[in-house]
Every structure is written in structure tokens, then in C-alpha cells.
């Protein structure tokens, strides 16, 4: 199975108002655009507040969710997917809403290759050993061949929403 995997904790800044994507990309180097906060999501704020049109204009790589927590959002190389509980990644429509998303225009500061097979724990340790600080946030893209992939997702929730 060939996979490009988006991972990382994405929290932080906002960006400039959307005009043209190229202009935003130039203004937003190393900036994270975030819709809402993770604490609001954890408290049960599952109603969509921003369209994916807005999110897609502000980044090409990131994580998030959908209105009523209807699946997990993964964005890699400008392609946005909704992973539903069936494990299938569906394309995201621009008019879909999100209560939480975090995206950036991904431009690597460093690239490295791993030529040996390893499990997830070893991969995490290898990556961690290459990071300049364990007190900063990083966007990490992994491209490789994987024998299997496990996804986690939840179905759309009904009101009244329970906290995560």
C-alpha cells in the first residue's frame, strides 16, 4: 500500500484574510491557520463554523473534522479527505463545514530517508531524534510503503452533543 501520511499536533496562529491562494501562501510561510480551538471541540463544539473553501485557501496540509464530528479530515499535497468510520477516505467538498481544522502550506525545512523497515514506535523515535526541540510544534509528512494502515473516525453526532 502506497501512502503519504499527514501527522502532527497543529495548534497556533492565524493568517491573513483570503484573497488569492498564491498571495496567502507567500504571506503565510511557516504559519498555521486554525478554525476554532481544540478545547472548544473537546467541550462539545461540534457545529461547523467555517467552510472547507475557506480552509483550503489557507493551507494544503493538515488535520481537522467536520460538522457534527462526521469523520476526520486529512489534507496532504492540497488534497482534502474525509475519513469516515468505514475507513474510506472520501474527497472533501468545498461547501462542507468544519468546527475545527488546522492547516498550513507545507514546505519542508528538512528531508531525510529511512531505508530500513521499522515499526511505528521506532519511526516515532527516529523522527523525534531529528527534531531541534521537543517544545515546538511540527508538521511532518511521511511518504512510504506500509503493509497496513489503521484509521480512527467517528460517525456524525446528534444533539445534544456530549463532550469528547
PDB file of C-alpha atoms in Angstrom:
ATOM      1  CA  UNK A   1       0.000   0.000   0.000  1.00  0.00           C
ATOM      2  CA  UNK A   2       1.476   3.379  -1.027  1.00  0.00           C
ATOM      3  CA  UNK A   3       0.610   6.170   1.366  1.00  0.00           C
ATOM      4  CA  UNK A   4       1.552   9.713   2.171  1.00  0.00           C
ATOM      5  CA  UNK A   5       0.728  10.237   5.832  1.00  0.00           C
ATOM      6  CA  UNK A   6      -0.072  13.557   7.494  1.00  0.00           C
ATOM      7  CA  UNK A   7       0.573  13.702  11.185  1.00  0.00           C
ATOM      8  CA  UNK A   8       1.404  16.143  13.916  1.00  0.00           C
ATOM      9  CA  UNK A   9      -0.074  18.381  16.532  1.00  0.00           C
ATOM     10  CA  UNK A  10      -1.186  21.515  14.770  1.00  0.00           C
ATOM     11  CA  UNK A  11      -2.053  24.411  17.058  1.00  0.00           C
ATOM     12  CA  UNK A  12      -1.420  28.102  16.951  1.00  0.00           C
ATOM     13  CA  UNK A  13      -1.568  31.174  14.801  1.00  0.00           C
ATOM     14  CA  UNK A  14      -3.998  32.596  12.343  1.00  0.00           C
ATOM     15  CA  UNK A  15      -3.304  34.053   8.933  1.00  0.00           C
ATOM     16  CA  UNK A  16      -4.322  36.934   6.711  1.00  0.00           C
ATOM     17  CA  UNK A  17      -7.749  37.228   5.059  1.00  0.00           C
ATOM     18  CA  UNK A  18      -8.131  35.028   1.968  1.00  0.00           C
ATOM     19  CA  UNK A  19      -7.768  36.735  -1.379  1.00  0.00           C
ATOM     20  CA  UNK A  20      -5.767  34.638  -3.831  1.00  0.00           C
ATOM     21  CA  UNK A  21      -4.222  31.363  -2.696  1.00  0.00           C
ATOM     22  CA  UNK A  22      -0.761  32.222  -4.082  1.00  0.00           C
ATOM     23  CA  UNK A  23      -0.771  35.523  -2.206  1.00  0.00           C
ATOM     24  CA  UNK A  24      -1.802  33.796   1.011  1.00  0.00           C
ATOM     25  CA  UNK A  25       0.782  31.055   0.528  1.00  0.00           C
ATOM     26  CA  UNK A  26       3.519  33.695   0.212  1.00  0.00           C
ATOM     27  CA  UNK A  27       2.304  35.599   3.278  1.00  0.00           C
ATOM     28  CA  UNK A  28       1.770  32.511   5.389  1.00  0.00           C
ATOM     29  CA  UNK A  29       5.070  30.660   5.209  1.00  0.00           C
ATOM     30  CA  UNK A  30       5.501  28.759   8.480  1.00  0.00           C
ATOM     31  CA  UNK A  31       2.080  29.941   9.686  1.00  0.00           C
ATOM     32  CA  UNK A  32      -0.733  27.732  10.862  1.00  0.00           C
ATOM     33  CA  UNK A  33      -4.352  28.622  10.112  1.00  0.00           C
ATOM     34  CA  UNK A  34      -6.736  27.210  12.685  1.00  0.00           C
ATOM     35  CA  UNK A  35     -10.534  27.119  12.826  1.00  0.00           C
ATOM     36  CA  UNK A  36     -11.659  27.293  16.478  1.00  0.00           C
ATOM     37  CA  UNK A  37      -9.703  25.634  19.300  1.00  0.00           C
ATOM     38  CA  UNK A  38      -9.179  22.049  20.361  1.00  0.00           C
ATOM     39  CA  UNK A  39     -10.597  22.895  23.812  1.00  0.00           C
ATOM     40  CA  UNK A  40     -13.846  24.087  22.205  1.00  0.00           C
ATOM     41  CA  UNK A  41     -14.054  20.837  20.264  1.00  0.00           C
ATOM     42  CA  UNK A  42     -13.372  18.781  23.410  1.00  0.00           C
ATOM     43  CA  UNK A  43     -16.180  20.679  25.170  1.00  0.00           C
ATOM     44  CA  UNK A  44     -18.703  19.575  22.524  1.00  0.00           C
ATOM     45  CA  UNK A  45     -18.471  22.428  20.000  1.00  0.00           C
ATOM     46  CA  UNK A  46     -19.237  20.159  17.025  1.00  0.00           C
ATOM     47  CA  UNK A  47     -21.283  22.557  14.879  1.00  0.00           C
ATOM     48  CA  UNK A  48     -19.452  23.600  11.702  1.00  0.00           C
ATOM     49  CA  UNK A  49     -18.415  27.257  11.743  1.00  0.00           C
ATOM     50  CA  UNK A  50     -16.253  27.563   8.618  1.00  0.00           C
ATOM     51  CA  UNK A  51     -16.405  26.129   5.119  1.00  0.00           C
ATOM     52  CA  UNK A  52     -13.686  23.973   3.680  1.00  0.00           C
ATOM     53  CA  UNK A  53     -13.456  26.526   0.843  1.00  0.00           C
ATOM     54  CA  UNK A  54     -12.026  28.921   3.445  1.00  0.00           C
ATOM     55  CA  UNK A  55      -9.764  26.238   4.954  1.00  0.00           C
ATOM     56  CA  UNK A  56      -8.452  25.056   1.564  1.00  0.00           C
ATOM     57  CA  UNK A  57      -7.483  28.633   0.667  1.00  0.00           C
ATOM     58  CA  UNK A  58      -5.221  28.797   3.723  1.00  0.00           C
ATOM     59  CA  UNK A  59      -3.267  25.571   3.579  1.00  0.00           C
ATOM     60  CA  UNK A  60      -2.524  22.359   1.737  1.00  0.00           C
ATOM     61  CA  UNK A  61      -1.579  20.128   4.668  1.00  0.00           C
ATOM     62  CA  UNK A  62      -3.326  19.492   7.965  1.00  0.00           C
ATOM     63  CA  UNK A  63      -5.900  17.837  10.167  1.00  0.00           C
ATOM     64  CA  UNK A  64      -9.450  18.529  11.284  1.00  0.00           C
ATOM     65  CA  UNK A  65     -13.004  17.271  11.423  1.00  0.00           C
ATOM     66  CA  UNK A  66     -16.445  18.002  10.002  1.00  0.00           C
ATOM     67  CA  UNK A  67     -19.813  19.376  11.076  1.00  0.00           C
ATOM     68  CA  UNK A  68     -21.129  17.211  13.937  1.00  0.00           C
ATOM     69  CA  UNK A  69     -17.752  15.367  14.056  1.00  0.00           C
ATOM     70  CA  UNK A  70     -18.665  13.493  10.882  1.00  0.00           C
ATOM     71  CA  UNK A  71     -15.262  11.896  10.302  1.00  0.00           C
ATOM     72  CA  UNK A  72     -11.641  13.004  10.351  1.00  0.00           C
ATOM     73  CA  UNK A  73     -10.098  15.432   7.851  1.00  0.00           C
ATOM     74  CA  UNK A  74      -6.670  14.753   6.405  1.00  0.00           C
ATOM     75  CA  UNK A  75      -5.081  17.184   3.942  1.00  0.00           C
ATOM     76  CA  UNK A  76      -1.922  16.246   2.051  1.00  0.00           C
ATOM     77  CA  UNK A  77      -0.481  17.987  -1.027  1.00  0.00           C
ATOM     78  CA  UNK A  78      -3.632  20.105  -1.368  1.00  0.00           C
ATOM     79  CA  UNK A  79      -5.929  17.065  -1.485  1.00  0.00           C
ATOM     80  CA  UNK A  80      -8.514  17.076   1.324  1.00  0.00           C
ATOM     81  CA  UNK A  81     -10.121  13.836   2.509  1.00  0.00           C
ATOM     82  CA  UNK A  82     -12.872  12.893   4.928  1.00  0.00           C
ATOM     83  CA  UNK A  83     -12.115   9.568   6.622  1.00  0.00           C
ATOM     84  CA  UNK A  84     -15.410   8.069   7.752  1.00  0.00           C
ATOM     85  CA  UNK A  85     -15.949   5.178  10.199  1.00  0.00           C
ATOM     86  CA  UNK A  86     -15.908   2.735   7.264  1.00  0.00           C
ATOM     87  CA  UNK A  87     -12.184   3.563   6.886  1.00  0.00           C
ATOM     88  CA  UNK A  88     -12.579   5.022   3.391  1.00  0.00           C
ATOM     89  CA  UNK A  89     -11.119   8.437   2.557  1.00  0.00           C
ATOM     90  CA  UNK A  90     -13.644  10.497   0.570  1.00  0.00           C
ATOM     91  CA  UNK A  91     -12.867  13.780  -1.229  1.00  0.00           C
ATOM     92  CA  UNK A  92     -13.986  16.895   0.668  1.00  0.00           C
ATOM     93  CA  UNK A  93     -16.439  19.287  -0.994  1.00  0.00           C
ATOM     94  CA  UNK A  94     -15.674  22.996  -0.569  1.00  0.00           C
ATOM     95  CA  UNK A  95     -19.125  23.700   0.892  1.00  0.00           C
ATOM     96  CA  UNK A  96     -18.690  21.197   3.747  1.00  0.00           C
ATOM     97  CA  UNK A  97     -18.336  22.778   7.195  1.00  0.00           C
ATOM     98  CA  UNK A  98     -15.843  22.274   9.999  1.00  0.00           C
ATOM     99  CA  UNK A  99     -15.919  23.042  13.725  1.00  0.00           C
ATOM    100  CA  UNK A 100     -12.133  22.529  13.915  1.00  0.00           C
ATOM    101  CA  UNK A 101      -9.306  22.387  11.380  1.00  0.00           C
ATOM    102  CA  UNK A 102      -5.625  23.273  11.359  1.00  0.00           C
ATOM    103  CA  UNK A 103      -3.741  23.694   8.077  1.00  0.00           C
ATOM    104  CA  UNK A 104      -0.515  25.140   6.742  1.00  0.00           C
ATOM    105  CA  UNK A 105       1.225  25.382   3.397  1.00  0.00           C
ATOM    106  CA  UNK A 106       3.674  22.529   3.811  1.00  0.00           C
ATOM    107  CA  UNK A 107       7.255  23.312   2.863  1.00  0.00           C
ATOM    108  CA  UNK A 108       9.833  21.046   4.486  1.00  0.00           C
ATOM    109  CA  UNK A 109      12.793  22.510   6.326  1.00  0.00           C
ATOM    110  CA  UNK A 110      14.476  19.116   6.271  1.00  0.00           C
ATOM    111  CA  UNK A 111      14.118  15.853   4.351  1.00  0.00           C
ATOM    112  CA  UNK A 112      15.577  12.511   5.286  1.00  0.00           C
ATOM    113  CA  UNK A 113      15.244   8.951   4.095  1.00  0.00           C
ATOM    114  CA  UNK A 114      14.892   5.791   6.158  1.00  0.00           C
ATOM    115  CA  UNK A 115      15.958   2.686   4.270  1.00  0.00           C
ATOM    116  CA  UNK A 116      15.157   0.074   6.889  1.00  0.00           C
ATOM    117  CA  UNK A 117      11.864  -1.445   7.937  1.00  0.00           C
ATOM    118  CA  UNK A 118      10.636  -0.356  11.380  1.00  0.00           C
ATOM    119  CA  UNK A 119       7.510  -0.344  13.497  1.00  0.00           C
ATOM    120  CA  UNK A 120       5.545   2.777  14.459  1.00  0.00           C
ATOM    121  CA  UNK A 121       7.338   3.235  17.807  1.00  0.00           C
ATOM    122  CA  UNK A 122      10.771   3.093  16.161  1.00  0.00           C
ATOM    123  CA  UNK A 123       9.636   5.534  13.462  1.00  0.00           C
ATOM    124  CA  UNK A 124       8.398   7.977  16.093  1.00  0.00           C
ATOM    125  CA  UNK A 125      11.694   7.755  17.980  1.00  0.00           C
ATOM    126  CA  UNK A 126      13.670   8.281  14.758  1.00  0.00           C
ATOM    127  CA  UNK A 127      11.675  11.386  13.925  1.00  0.00           C
ATOM    128  CA  UNK A 128      11.860  12.719  17.485  1.00  0.00           C
ATOM    129  CA  UNK A 129      15.655  12.341  17.489  1.00  0.00           C
ATOM    130  CA  UNK A 130      15.897  14.630  14.446  1.00  0.00           C
ATOM    131  CA  UNK A 131      13.712  17.450  15.792  1.00  0.00           C
ATOM    132  CA  UNK A 132      15.539  20.533  17.104  1.00  0.00           C
ATOM    133  CA  UNK A 133      13.252  20.866  20.139  1.00  0.00           C
ATOM    134  CA  UNK A 134      10.548  18.869  21.864  1.00  0.00           C
ATOM    135  CA  UNK A 135       8.889  22.145  22.894  1.00  0.00           C
ATOM    136  CA  UNK A 136       7.902  23.322  19.402  1.00  0.00           C
ATOM    137  CA  UNK A 137       5.162  22.213  17.031  1.00  0.00           C
ATOM    138  CA  UNK A 138       5.980  20.494  13.736  1.00  0.00           C
ATOM    139  CA  UNK A 139       4.120  19.472  10.606  1.00  0.00           C
ATOM    140  CA  UNK A 140       5.522  16.122   9.482  1.00  0.00           C
ATOM    141  CA  UNK A 141       4.846  14.352   6.202  1.00  0.00           C
ATOM    142  CA  UNK A 142       5.811  10.722   5.782  1.00  0.00           C
ATOM    143  CA  UNK A 143       5.844   9.069   2.371  1.00  0.00           C
ATOM    144  CA  UNK A 144       6.359   5.338   2.217  1.00  0.00           C
ATOM    145  CA  UNK A 145       5.070   1.849   1.712  1.00  0.00           C
ATOM    146  CA  UNK A 146       3.063   0.346   4.548  1.00  0.00           C
ATOM    147  CA  UNK A 147       1.759  -3.195   4.920  1.00  0.00           C
ATOM    148  CA  UNK A 148      -1.351  -1.912   6.708  1.00  0.00           C
ATOM    149  CA  UNK A 149      -2.973   1.278   7.900  1.00  0.00           C
ATOM    150  CA  UNK A 150      -5.453   1.737  10.721  1.00  0.00           C
ATOM    151  CA  UNK A 151      -7.706   4.801  10.748  1.00  0.00           C
ATOM    152  CA  UNK A 152      -9.863   6.119  13.573  1.00  0.00           C
ATOM    153  CA  UNK A 153     -13.030   8.036  12.991  1.00  0.00           C
ATOM    154  CA  UNK A 154     -16.449   8.634  14.488  1.00  0.00           C
ATOM    155  CA  UNK A 155     -19.871   8.934  12.868  1.00  0.00           C
ATOM    156  CA  UNK A 156     -21.783  12.233  12.861  1.00  0.00           C
ATOM    157  CA  UNK A 157     -23.068  13.098  16.337  1.00  0.00           C
ATOM    158  CA  UNK A 158     -26.598  14.121  17.269  1.00  0.00           C
ATOM    159  CA  UNK A 159     -27.595  16.974  19.584  1.00  0.00           C
ATOM    160  CA  UNK A 160     -27.298  17.416  22.451  1.00  0.00           C
ATOM    161  CA  UNK A 161     -23.597  16.905  21.855  1.00  0.00           C
ATOM    162  CA  UNK A 162     -21.572  15.150  24.574  1.00  0.00           C
ATOM    163  CA  UNK A 163     -18.011  16.367  25.230  1.00  0.00           C
ATOM    164  CA  UNK A 164     -15.176  14.244  23.834  1.00  0.00           C
TER     165      UNK A 164
END
